mmCIF file of C-alpha atoms and ligand atoms in Angstrom:
data_model
loop_
_atom_site.group_PDB
_atom_site.id
_atom_site.type_symbol
_atom_site.label_atom_id
_atom_site.label_comp_id
_atom_site.label_asym_id
_atom_site.label_seq_id
_atom_site.Cartn_x
_atom_site.Cartn_y
_atom_site.Cartn_z
ATOM 1 C CA MET I 1 83.361 9.551 116.317
ATOM 2 C CA LYS I 2 79.368 10.263 116.005
ATOM 3 C CA LYS I 3 77.269 9.250 112.794
ATOM 4 C CA ILE I 4 73.530 9.632 111.725
ATOM 5 C CA ARG I 5 71.799 7.628 110.057
ATOM 6 C CA PHE I 6 69.896 9.774 107.368
ATOM 7 C CA LEU I 7 68.864 7.164 105.251
ATOM 8 C CA ASN I 8 67.355 3.049 105.104
ATOM 9 C CA LEU I 9 67.953 1.325 101.503
ATOM 10 C CA GLY I 10 66.677 -1.708 102.930
ATOM 11 C CA LYS I 11 67.594 -5.571 102.983
ATOM 12 C CA HIS I 12 70.127 -6.056 99.858
ATOM 13 C CA PRO I 13 72.168 -9.460 98.884
ATOM 14 C CA ILE I 14 75.708 -9.300 97.935
ATOM 15 C CA THR I 15 76.056 -7.432 94.601
ATOM 16 C CA ASN I 16 78.687 -9.436 92.960
ATOM 17 C CA SER I 17 76.936 -12.762 93.857
ATOM 18 C CA PHE I 18 75.516 -13.594 90.542
ATOM 19 C CA LEU I 19 73.740 -17.225 91.412
ATOM 20 C CA SER I 20 73.671 -20.173 89.069
ATOM 21 C CA LYS I 21 70.352 -21.075 89.987
ATOM 22 C CA ILE I 22 67.890 -19.852 92.796
ATOM 23 C CA ASN I 23 68.408 -20.941 95.835
ATOM 24 C CA SER I 24 66.250 -17.570 98.379
ATOM 25 C CA LYS I 25 67.185 -19.659 101.398
ATOM 26 C CA LYS I 26 70.817 -19.855 101.061
ATOM 27 C CA GLU I 27 71.248 -16.446 99.683
ATOM 28 C CA PHE I 28 72.916 -13.171 102.075
ATOM 29 C CA PHE I 29 71.251 -10.030 102.425
ATOM 30 C CA TYR I 30 72.166 -7.574 104.742
ATOM 31 C CA ASN I 31 70.858 -3.582 105.824
ATOM 32 C CA LEU I 32 71.664 -1.082 103.533
ATOM 33 C CA ARG I 33 71.726 2.169 105.914
ATOM 34 C CA LEU I 34 73.375 5.506 104.668
ATOM 35 C CA VAL I 35 74.956 7.550 107.672
ATOM 36 C CA TYR I 36 76.543 10.944 107.548
ATOM 37 C CA HIS I 37 79.619 10.958 110.027
ATOM 38 C CA GLN I 38 79.839 14.315 112.340
ATOM 39 C CA ASP I 39 83.218 15.649 112.631
ATOM 40 C CA THR I 40 85.016 14.093 109.093
ATOM 41 C CA LYS I 41 82.068 14.735 106.862
ATOM 42 C CA LEU I 42 82.311 10.945 105.498
ATOM 43 C CA ILE I 43 79.330 9.540 103.824
ATOM 44 C CA SER I 44 79.740 5.669 104.208
ATOM 45 C CA LEU I 45 77.583 2.188 105.038
ATOM 46 C CA ASP I 46 75.902 1.988 108.205
ATOM 47 C CA SER I 47 77.422 -1.045 108.550
ATOM 48 C CA PHE I 48 79.486 -3.375 106.685
ATOM 49 C CA VAL I 49 79.984 -7.038 104.869
ATOM 50 C CA PRO I 50 82.721 -9.264 105.512
ATOM 51 C CA PRO I 51 85.174 -8.688 102.793
ATOM 52 C CA LYS I 52 85.557 -11.969 101.382
ATOM 53 C CA LYS I 53 81.544 -12.254 100.745
ATOM 54 C CA MET I 54 82.196 -9.499 98.611
ATOM 55 C CA PHE I 55 85.956 -10.204 96.805
ATOM 56 C CA ASN I 56 87.085 -13.864 96.175
ATOM 57 C CA ASP I 57 87.379 -16.172 93.375
ATOM 58 C CA LYS I 58 83.529 -15.695 92.089
ATOM 59 C CA TYR I 59 83.975 -11.702 91.250
ATOM 60 C CA ALA I 60 82.302 -11.228 88.190
ATOM 61 C CA HIS I 61 83.507 -7.714 87.374
ATOM 62 C CA ARG I 62 85.828 -7.526 84.470
ATOM 63 C CA ALA I 63 87.385 -3.447 83.800
ATOM 64 C CA SER I 64 88.573 -4.860 80.146
ATOM 65 C CA ALA I 65 84.726 -5.641 79.207
ATOM 66 C CA SER I 66 83.952 -2.218 78.598
ATOM 67 C CA ILE I 67 85.503 -0.818 75.173
ATOM 68 C CA THR I 68 84.987 2.803 76.721
ATOM 69 C CA MET I 69 86.969 2.252 79.916
ATOM 70 C CA SER I 70 89.724 0.484 78.365
ATOM 71 C CA GLU I 71 90.497 3.077 76.167
ATOM 72 C CA ALA I 72 90.721 5.342 79.034
ATOM 73 C CA TYR I 73 93.116 3.418 81.134
ATOM 74 C CA LYS I 74 95.497 2.896 78.409
ATOM 75 C CA ASN I 75 95.110 6.809 77.633
ATOM 76 C CA LEU I 76 95.535 7.099 81.069
ATOM 77 C CA ALA I 77 98.480 5.070 81.647
ATOM 78 C CA LYS I 78 100.386 7.328 78.621
ATOM 79 C CA LYS I 79 99.370 10.321 80.531
ATOM 80 C CA ILE I 80 101.102 9.259 83.502
ATOM 81 C CA LYS I 81 104.235 7.843 81.702
ATOM 82 C CA LYS I 82 104.437 11.280 79.904
ATOM 83 C CA LYS I 83 103.419 13.631 82.882
ATOM 84 C CA PHE I 84 105.441 11.885 86.080
ATOM 85 C CA ARG I 85 108.040 9.398 83.738
ATOM 86 C CA PRO I 86 108.102 6.856 86.916
ATOM 87 C CA LYS I 87 110.435 3.678 87.624
ATOM 88 C CA SER I 88 107.688 2.061 89.424
ATOM 89 C CA ILE I 89 104.199 1.500 89.517
ATOM 90 C CA LEU I 90 102.195 0.047 92.344
ATOM 91 C CA GLU I 91 98.518 -0.365 91.582
ATOM 92 C CA ILE I 92 95.767 -1.837 94.053
ATOM 93 C CA GLY I 93 92.591 -3.736 92.836
ATOM 94 C CA SER I 94 94.623 -3.943 89.447
ATOM 95 C CA ASN I 95 91.309 -6.494 88.741
ATOM 96 C CA ASP I 96 92.247 -7.277 85.102
ATOM 97 C CA GLY I 97 94.940 -6.016 84.600
ATOM 98 C CA VAL I 98 93.112 -3.507 82.233
ATOM 99 C CA PHE I 99 95.911 -0.811 83.472
ATOM 100 C CA ILE I 100 98.619 -1.938 85.017
ATOM 101 C CA LYS I 101 99.562 -3.652 82.276
ATOM 102 C CA HIS I 102 100.568 -0.485 80.246
ATOM 103 C CA PHE I 103 103.648 -0.360 82.437
ATOM 104 C CA SER I 104 105.477 -3.683 81.135
ATOM 105 C CA LYS I 105 109.016 -1.409 80.715
ATOM 106 C CA ILE I 106 109.069 -0.432 84.256
ATOM 107 C CA LYS I 107 108.913 -2.589 88.056
ATOM 108 C CA ASN I 108 105.033 -2.993 87.744
ATOM 109 C CA ILE I 109 102.775 -4.522 90.631
ATOM 110 C CA GLY I 110 99.336 -5.394 91.750
ATOM 111 C CA VAL I 111 97.432 -6.045 94.478
ATOM 112 C CA GLU I 112 94.455 -7.867 93.485
ATOM 113 C CA PRO I 113 92.617 -10.275 96.161
ATOM 114 C CA CYS I 114 89.799 -12.011 94.261
ATOM 115 C CA ARG I 115 92.221 -14.529 92.725
ATOM 116 C CA ASN I 116 90.556 -15.667 89.784
ATOM 117 C CA LEU I 117 91.572 -11.633 88.795
ATOM 118 C CA ALA I 118 95.154 -11.744 89.914
ATOM 119 C CA ASN I 119 95.543 -15.121 87.781
ATOM 120 C CA VAL I 120 94.485 -12.985 85.340
ATOM 121 C CA THR I 121 98.062 -10.349 85.400
ATOM 122 C CA THR I 122 99.944 -13.246 87.201
ATOM 123 C CA LYS I 123 99.722 -14.830 83.490
ATOM 124 C CA MET I 124 100.737 -11.465 81.643
ATOM 125 C CA LYS I 125 103.789 -11.685 83.845
ATOM 126 C CA ILE I 126 103.134 -8.653 86.064
ATOM 127 C CA LYS I 127 103.648 -9.852 89.654
ATOM 128 C CA THR I 128 100.324 -9.612 91.486
ATOM 129 C CA TYR I 129 99.700 -10.138 95.601
ATOM 130 C CA ASP I 130 96.342 -11.938 95.938
ATOM 131 C CA LYS I 131 95.793 -10.136 98.754
ATOM 132 C CA PHE I 132 93.918 -7.022 100.913
ATOM 133 C CA TRP I 133 95.853 -3.581 100.854
ATOM 134 C CA THR I 134 96.797 -3.534 104.103
ATOM 135 C CA MET I 135 99.601 -2.393 106.455
ATOM 136 C CA TYR I 136 100.946 -5.893 106.823
ATOM 137 C CA LEU I 137 100.644 -6.141 102.753
ATOM 138 C CA SER I 138 102.646 -3.059 101.778
ATOM 139 C CA LYS I 139 105.417 -3.851 104.702
ATOM 140 C CA LYS I 140 105.583 -7.385 102.315
ATOM 141 C CA ILE I 141 105.666 -5.677 99.583
ATOM 142 C CA LEU I 142 108.034 -2.184 100.980
ATOM 143 C CA LYS I 143 110.416 -4.753 101.856
ATOM 144 C CA LYS I 144 110.970 -7.114 98.293
ATOM 145 C CA HIS I 145 110.137 -4.407 95.908
ATOM 146 C CA GLY I 146 111.135 -0.951 97.690
ATOM 147 C CA ARG I 147 108.808 2.508 97.215
ATOM 148 C CA PHE I 148 107.115 3.267 94.515
ATOM 149 C CA ASP I 149 106.523 6.568 92.407
ATOM 150 C CA ILE I 150 102.958 5.944 91.379
ATOM 151 C CA ILE I 151 100.829 4.367 93.201
ATOM 152 C CA TYR I 152 97.419 4.328 91.362
ATOM 153 C CA SER I 153 94.137 2.451 92.591
ATOM 154 C CA ALA I 154 90.413 3.427 90.688
ATOM 155 C CA ASN I 155 87.508 2.456 92.727
ATOM 156 C CA THR I 156 88.762 0.263 94.899
ATOM 157 C CA ILE I 157 89.588 2.796 98.370
ATOM 158 C CA SER I 158 86.239 3.422 98.634
ATOM 159 C CA HIS I 159 86.043 -0.130 99.220
ATOM 160 C CA ILE I 160 88.138 -0.930 101.770
ATOM 161 C CA HIS I 161 86.990 -0.621 105.430
ATOM 162 C CA ASN I 162 89.832 0.704 107.903
ATOM 163 C CA LEU I 163 90.567 4.545 105.690
ATOM 164 C CA ASN I 164 93.526 5.086 108.694
ATOM 165 C CA GLU I 165 95.503 2.181 107.566
ATOM 166 C CA THR I 166 95.304 2.148 104.235
ATOM 167 C CA PHE I 167 96.451 5.901 103.915
ATOM 168 C CA LYS I 168 99.177 4.996 106.063
ATOM 169 C CA ALA I 169 99.981 2.065 104.378
ATOM 170 C CA ILE I 170 99.916 4.261 101.185
ATOM 171 C CA GLU I 171 101.793 6.809 102.314
ATOM 172 C CA ASN I 172 104.946 4.512 103.284
ATOM 173 C CA SER I 173 104.817 3.137 100.500
ATOM 174 C CA LEU I 174 105.359 5.823 98.401
ATOM 175 C CA THR I 175 109.047 7.642 97.584
ATOM 176 C CA SER I 176 109.314 11.144 98.283
ATOM 177 C CA GLN I 177 109.211 12.602 94.936
ATOM 178 C CA GLY I 178 106.083 10.047 94.540
ATOM 179 C CA VAL I 179 102.487 10.601 93.605
ATOM 180 C CA PHE I 180 99.264 8.518 94.816
ATOM 181 C CA ILE I 181 96.143 8.854 92.321
ATOM 182 C CA LEU I 182 92.863 7.834 93.321
ATOM 183 C CA GLU I 183 89.898 7.596 91.315
ATOM 184 C CA ASP I 184 86.505 7.082 93.263
ATOM 185 C CA PRO I 185 82.535 7.591 92.639
ATOM 186 C CA SER I 186 82.092 11.731 93.117
ATOM 187 C CA LEU I 187 79.871 12.329 96.422
ATOM 188 C CA LEU I 188 78.536 15.516 95.214
ATOM 189 C CA LYS I 189 77.630 13.947 91.865
ATOM 190 C CA SER I 190 75.583 11.333 93.382
ATOM 191 C CA LEU I 191 73.933 14.123 95.309
ATOM 192 C CA GLN I 192 73.430 15.760 92.173
ATOM 193 C CA LYS I 193 71.567 12.675 89.817
ATOM 194 C CA ILE I 194 70.283 11.220 92.992
ATOM 195 C CA SER I 195 72.427 8.158 91.754
ATOM 196 C CA TYR I 196 71.194 6.301 95.391
ATOM 197 C CA ASP I 197 72.728 3.285 93.705
ATOM 198 C CA GLN I 198 76.218 4.319 93.764
ATOM 199 C CA PHE I 199 75.760 2.823 97.080
ATOM 200 C CA TYR I 200 75.791 -0.901 97.890
ATOM 201 C CA ASP I 201 77.775 -3.263 100.261
ATOM 202 C CA GLU I 202 81.148 -2.519 98.094
ATOM 203 C CA HIS I 203 81.291 0.978 98.437
ATOM 204 C CA ALA I 204 81.639 0.873 101.896
ATOM 205 C CA TYR I 205 82.435 5.349 101.187
ATOM 206 C CA VAL I 206 81.123 7.519 98.369
ATOM 207 C CA PHE I 207 84.127 10.150 98.995
ATOM 208 C CA SER I 208 84.005 13.859 99.107
ATOM 209 C CA ILE I 209 87.138 15.694 97.973
ATOM 210 C CA THR I 210 85.870 17.533 101.558
ATOM 211 C CA ALA I 211 85.747 14.040 103.346
ATOM 212 C CA LEU I 212 89.535 13.192 102.128
ATOM 213 C CA LYS I 213 91.044 16.019 102.911
ATOM 214 C CA ASN I 214 89.788 15.063 106.472
ATOM 215 C CA ILE I 215 90.308 11.519 106.875
ATOM 216 C CA THR I 216 94.042 12.292 105.410
ATOM 217 C CA LYS I 217 94.851 15.483 107.210
ATOM 218 C CA LYS I 218 96.797 12.893 110.039
ATOM 219 C CA THR I 219 98.849 11.466 106.997
ATOM 220 C CA ASN I 220 102.151 13.111 105.289
ATOM 221 C CA LEU I 221 99.592 13.435 102.446
ATOM 222 C CA GLU I 222 98.510 15.877 100.714
ATOM 223 C CA ILE I 223 95.429 16.872 98.102
ATOM 224 C CA PHE I 224 97.417 18.583 94.747
ATOM 225 C CA ASN I 225 95.083 17.882 91.818
ATOM 226 C CA ILE I 226 92.097 16.312 90.857
ATOM 227 C CA GLU I 227 90.285 15.968 87.539
ATOM 228 C CA GLU I 228 86.598 14.894 86.675
ATOM 229 C CA LEU I 229 85.840 11.843 85.403
ATOM 230 C CA LYS I 230 82.507 10.447 83.614
ATOM 231 C CA THR I 231 83.347 6.987 84.911
ATOM 232 C CA HIS I 232 80.391 5.548 87.186
ATOM 233 C CA GLY I 233 78.043 8.555 86.379
ATOM 234 C CA GLY I 234 80.865 11.018 87.493
ATOM 235 C CA SER I 235 83.677 10.320 89.632
ATOM 236 C CA ASN I 236 87.321 12.253 90.459
ATOM 237 C CA ARG I 237 90.689 11.645 90.045
ATOM 238 C CA VAL I 238 91.915 13.374 92.946
ATOM 239 C CA PHE I 239 96.095 12.760 93.169
ATOM 240 C CA PHE I 240 98.144 12.957 96.862
ATOM 241 C CA LYS I 241 101.443 13.953 96.938
ATOM 242 C CA LYS I 242 103.701 14.071 100.391
ATOM 243 C CA LYS I 243 102.983 17.348 102.133
ATOM 244 C CA ASN I 244 106.629 17.969 102.674
ATOM 245 C CA ASN I 245 107.301 17.544 98.263
ATOM 246 C CA LYS I 246 107.124 21.055 97.740
ATOM 247 C CA GLU I 247 108.061 20.200 93.853
ATOM 248 C CA ILE I 248 104.903 19.891 93.326
ATOM 249 C CA LYS I 249 102.654 23.378 93.054
ATOM 250 C CA VAL I 250 99.006 22.519 94.738
ATOM 251 C CA SER I 251 96.631 23.306 91.904
ATOM 252 C CA LYS I 252 94.089 26.117 92.917
ATOM 253 C CA ILE I 253 90.835 23.641 90.908
ATOM 254 C CA VAL I 254 91.585 21.594 95.137
ATOM 255 C CA ASN I 255 90.153 24.918 96.780
ATOM 256 C CA LYS I 256 87.809 25.384 94.046
ATOM 257 C CA HIS I 257 86.134 21.903 94.726
ATOM 258 C CA LEU I 258 85.677 22.159 98.499
ATOM 259 C CA SER I 259 84.022 25.748 97.998
ATOM 260 C CA ASN I 260 81.505 24.018 95.459
ATOM 261 C CA GLU I 261 80.959 21.174 97.914
ATOM 262 C CA LYS I 262 80.543 23.746 100.883
ATOM 263 C CA LYS I 263 78.199 25.817 98.876
ATOM 264 C CA PHE I 264 76.582 22.271 98.043
ATOM 265 C CA GLY I 265 75.845 21.708 101.920
ATOM 266 C CA ILE I 266 78.639 18.836 101.741
ATOM 267 C CA ASN I 267 79.206 19.236 105.038
ATOM 268 C CA LYS I 268 75.591 19.362 106.345
ATOM 269 C CA LEU I 269 73.509 16.724 107.497
ATOM 270 C CA LYS I 270 69.960 18.377 106.131
ATOM 271 C CA THR I 271 71.393 18.034 102.323
ATOM 272 C CA TYR I 272 71.385 14.684 103.103
ATOM 273 C CA GLN I 273 67.904 14.596 104.398
ATOM 274 C CA ILE I 274 66.571 16.064 101.776
ATOM 275 C CA PHE I 275 68.516 13.775 99.149
ATOM 276 C CA ALA I 276 66.758 10.799 101.092
ATOM 277 C CA LYS I 277 63.599 12.384 100.622
ATOM 278 C CA LYS I 278 64.475 12.231 96.329
ATOM 279 C CA VAL I 279 65.282 8.942 96.577
ATOM 280 C CA LYS I 280 61.959 7.621 98.214
ATOM 281 C CA ASP I 281 60.584 9.870 95.637
ATOM 282 C CA SER I 282 62.360 8.281 92.758
ATOM 283 C CA LYS I 283 61.417 4.808 93.690
ATOM 284 C CA LYS I 284 57.690 5.777 93.808
ATOM 285 C CA LYS I 285 58.412 6.891 90.457
ATOM 286 C CA LEU I 286 60.188 4.444 88.955
ATOM 287 C CA ILE I 287 57.759 1.624 90.598
ATOM 288 C CA LYS I 288 54.871 3.624 88.895
ATOM 289 C CA ILE I 289 57.052 3.480 85.141
ATOM 290 C CA PHE I 290 57.316 -0.485 85.394
ATOM 291 C CA GLN I 291 53.320 -0.844 86.346
ATOM 292 C CA LYS I 292 52.288 0.727 84.045
ATOM 293 C CA LEU I 293 53.911 -0.612 81.189
ATOM 294 C CA LYS I 294 53.546 -4.017 82.848
ATOM 295 C CA LYS I 295 49.642 -3.334 82.856
ATOM 296 C CA ARG I 296 50.295 -2.997 78.944
ATOM 297 C CA ASN I 297 51.753 -6.206 78.678
ATOM 298 C CA ASN I 298 54.917 -4.466 76.736
ATOM 299 C CA LYS I 299 58.332 -6.702 77.575
ATOM 300 C CA ILE I 300 61.252 -4.828 79.439
ATOM 301 C CA ILE I 301 64.267 -6.535 79.737
ATOM 302 C CA GLY I 302 67.405 -5.014 81.464
ATOM 303 C CA TYR I 303 70.566 -3.655 79.580
ATOM 304 C CA GLY I 304 73.650 -4.176 81.867
ATOM 305 C CA ALA I 305 73.595 -5.842 85.240
ATOM 306 C CA THR I 306 74.903 -3.589 86.850
ATOM 307 C CA TYR I 307 76.288 -3.818 90.999
ATOM 308 C CA LYS I 308 74.328 -0.222 90.256
ATOM 309 C CA SER I 309 71.367 -1.914 89.692
ATOM 310 C CA SER I 310 71.217 -4.118 92.076
ATOM 311 C CA THR I 311 70.223 -1.340 94.593
ATOM 312 C CA VAL I 312 67.995 -0.367 92.342
ATOM 313 C CA LEU I 313 66.045 -3.074 92.269
ATOM 314 C CA ASN I 314 65.867 -4.259 95.483
ATOM 315 C CA PHE I 315 65.118 -0.863 97.034
ATOM 316 C CA CYS I 316 62.349 -0.901 94.414
ATOM 317 C CA GLN I 317 61.157 -4.548 94.381
ATOM 318 C CA ILE I 318 61.549 -4.618 90.760
ATOM 319 C CA ASP I 319 62.068 -8.336 89.724
ATOM 320 C CA LYS I 320 61.354 -10.946 87.163
ATOM 321 C CA ASN I 321 57.654 -10.394 87.270
ATOM 322 C CA TYR I 322 58.901 -6.874 85.838
ATOM 323 C CA ILE I 323 62.107 -7.730 83.852
ATOM 324 C CA SER I 324 62.106 -10.367 81.754
ATOM 325 C CA TYR I 325 65.982 -10.837 81.293
ATOM 326 C CA PHE I 326 69.144 -8.316 81.792
ATOM 327 C CA VAL I 327 72.001 -9.100 78.870
ATOM 328 C CA ASP I 328 75.216 -7.807 79.703
ATOM 329 C CA THR I 329 78.485 -8.052 77.974
ATOM 330 C CA THR I 330 80.562 -9.940 80.756
ATOM 331 C CA PRO I 331 80.778 -13.183 79.910
ATOM 332 C CA THR I 332 80.765 -14.812 83.516
ATOM 333 C CA LYS I 333 77.284 -12.873 84.230
ATOM 334 C CA ALA I 334 75.747 -14.652 81.570
ATOM 335 C CA GLY I 335 73.620 -17.842 82.238
ATOM 336 C CA LYS I 336 73.227 -16.430 86.017
ATOM 337 C CA PHE I 337 70.656 -14.232 87.796
ATOM 338 C CA THR I 338 70.343 -11.340 89.527
ATOM 339 C CA PRO I 339 71.408 -11.175 93.365
ATOM 340 C CA GLY I 340 68.040 -10.947 95.498
ATOM 341 C CA THR I 341 65.735 -10.303 92.439
ATOM 342 C CA HIS I 342 66.672 -13.264 90.315
ATOM 343 C CA ILE I 343 66.164 -12.069 86.797
ATOM 344 C CA PRO I 344 68.184 -14.507 84.295
ATOM 345 C CA ILE I 345 70.954 -12.781 82.754
ATOM 346 C CA LYS I 346 71.705 -13.601 78.861
ATOM 347 C CA SER I 347 75.205 -13.055 76.844
ATOM 348 C CA TYR I 348 74.628 -10.105 75.164
ATOM 349 C CA ASN I 349 73.469 -10.355 71.244
ATOM 350 C CA GLY I 350 71.499 -7.513 69.890
ATOM 351 C CA ILE I 351 68.452 -6.421 71.782
ATOM 352 C CA SER I 352 65.655 -8.886 70.155
ATOM 353 C CA ASP I 353 62.841 -7.256 68.227
ATOM 354 C CA ASP I 354 59.612 -8.185 70.848
ATOM 355 C CA VAL I 355 61.675 -6.441 73.193
ATOM 356 C CA ASP I 356 59.783 -2.641 73.741
ATOM 357 C CA TYR I 357 61.249 -1.524 76.594
ATOM 358 C CA ALA I 358 65.226 -1.908 78.142
ATOM 359 C CA PHE I 359 65.971 -0.221 82.026
ATOM 360 C CA LEU I 360 69.317 1.109 81.868
ATOM 361 C CA GLY I 361 71.285 -0.477 84.589
ATOM 362 C CA ALA I 362 74.718 0.717 83.224
ATOM 363 C CA TRP I 363 73.248 3.912 82.856
ATOM 364 C CA ASN I 364 76.880 5.400 83.035
ATOM 365 C CA PHE I 365 77.238 4.144 79.820
ATOM 366 C CA LYS I 366 73.918 5.476 77.704
ATOM 367 C CA ASP I 367 76.229 7.551 75.121
ATOM 368 C CA GLU I 368 78.142 3.902 74.179
ATOM 369 C CA ILE I 369 74.951 2.520 74.413
ATOM 370 C CA PHE I 370 72.716 4.411 72.930
ATOM 371 C CA LYS I 371 75.399 5.054 69.809
ATOM 372 C CA LYS I 372 74.823 1.139 69.830
ATOM 373 C CA GLU I 373 71.298 0.508 69.900
ATOM 374 C CA LYS I 374 70.241 3.199 67.025
ATOM 375 C CA LYS I 375 68.322 -0.097 65.179
ATOM 376 C CA PHE I 376 66.468 -0.748 68.842
ATOM 377 C CA ARG I 377 65.822 2.974 69.067
ATOM 378 C CA ARG I 378 64.990 2.778 65.529
ATOM 379 C CA ARG I 379 62.165 0.790 65.553
ATOM 380 C CA GLY I 380 60.342 2.223 68.522
ATOM 381 C CA GLY I 381 62.582 0.446 71.438
ATOM 382 C CA LYS I 382 62.911 2.515 73.866
ATOM 383 C CA PHE I 383 64.964 3.244 77.638
ATOM 384 C CA ILE I 384 63.714 3.407 80.935
ATOM 385 C CA THR I 385 66.007 4.975 83.393
ATOM 386 C CA HIS I 386 66.301 6.561 87.382
ATOM 387 C CA VAL I 387 69.166 9.190 86.992
ATOM 388 C CA PRO I 388 68.612 11.740 87.166
ATOM 389 C CA TYR I 389 64.816 11.066 87.808
ATOM 390 C CA PRO I 390 62.629 8.061 86.808
ATOM 391 C CA ARG I 391 61.488 8.415 82.942
ATOM 392 C CA ILE I 392 61.303 6.540 79.568
ATOM 393 C CA ILE I 393 63.418 7.806 76.786
HETATM 394 P P1 LIG A 1 79.759 -0.522 85.641
HETATM 395 O O1 LIG A 1 79.668 -0.060 84.931
HETATM 396 O O2 LIG A 1 81.526 -1.364 86.275
HETATM 397 O O3 LIG A 1 78.990 -0.716 86.664
HETATM 398 P P2 LIG A 1 78.610 -1.492 88.489
HETATM 399 O O4 LIG A 1 80.196 -1.370 88.449
HETATM 400 O O5 LIG A 1 77.608 -1.049 88.528
HETATM 401 O O6 LIG A 1 78.584 -3.331 87.942
HETATM 402 O O7 LIG A 1 79.290 -2.179 84.687
HETATM 403 C C1 LIG A 1 78.730 -1.990 83.350
HETATM 404 C C2 LIG A 1 78.040 -2.798 83.335
HETATM 405 O O8 LIG A 1 77.628 -3.007 82.285
HETATM 406 C C3 LIG A 1 78.957 -4.806 82.784
HETATM 407 O O9 LIG A 1 78.645 -5.935 83.395
HETATM 408 C C4 LIG A 1 79.057 -4.494 81.323
HETATM 409 C C5 LIG A 1 77.803 -4.278 81.130
HETATM 410 N N1 LIG A 1 77.365 -3.549 79.742
HETATM 411 C C6 LIG A 1 76.748 -4.148 78.920
HETATM 412 O O10 LIG A 1 75.924 -5.157 78.658
HETATM 413 N N2 LIG A 1 76.395 -3.263 77.906
HETATM 414 C C7 LIG A 1 77.504 -1.987 77.312
HETATM 415 O O11 LIG A 1 77.406 -2.472 75.827
HETATM 416 C C8 LIG A 1 78.562 -1.826 78.170
HETATM 417 C C9 LIG A 1 78.684 -0.627 78.096
HETATM 418 C C10 LIG A 1 77.685 -2.119 79.219
#
């Protein structure tokens, strides 16, 4: 399988390793380089970071932390119950139970390798396997619980390195009428928004529909529907059924996505080389903005210490000399320092009066944040963003 490198984003720390104290010598860094796979059109990191370095009992991300996301998962659960009437559901990457907890009346099983999170759902009386999703685990679950009508996985499959094994294990674990629902950031949206921050250690892949189709070709799984979502700045919810299940029809939307991607050039190396050039321009412009504001002695903070922002800050080398501190609503991030750039993180308590600018780490929640920060904006406070191009808003 030939892969061609098209972008080097430099040295990066583990995005999830928020530091309790700064000890630069101990910090682990890896090379963040992106490649294009010629035969499957898949976009991935050139070399992967060992999973145990990323997903362990210190994992900080809590899916329930955002009101927007909690509501979205609740509504999705309602929709799935109504549409598919499942008798059983398995979630791969169940995090803190934000989604699976809505299925307490049927057989609901979670798979979550981060023990601190698996403990949360176990306490909710949801049987949770604190293991990585592998063929071995899927066989164990199959033996104990049987097959599932729905397998759901949001922002997880793109984290798993061995895709062939992953899809094969899903195929084996689905009932004949079963549906697998995958949700992950959209490659097309990332390219259109120059949001190179979609790439970091955990995101081994950013999927296009084209690549998903190609990599599942040899399985008995087939895409039958796609929904576009706003999550993570643009995601796809992709519905798979078994190929021999003729009761579910393949929606026209699938071919529409494939032809849109083709038009954009998803299957051409040139597209990624152009993207790489735009990313380098974006870096130059963002640094200029920070330098200009710093020269004027403006006070700049970060808003939302996201994983995405780790890519931006480490790539652009924007550190504590530019950003005084981050505010973030996630309790486990408060009191720590951002990986690589060592910016202190404070628990969110509004934006203080002495702040002039806030860098939107959580740009994917821009609308929610702008609504919340009316006072800051009214008194002349401004946000800095890099998506789709670096600017002050
Ligand atoms: P997330 O969207 O999951 O991005 P990533 O996957 O790149 O980490 O994270 C959003 C982060 O932003 C999370 O730590 C919570 C924080 N946040 C705030 O601090 N305030 C807010 O108003 C919102 C919406 C998010």
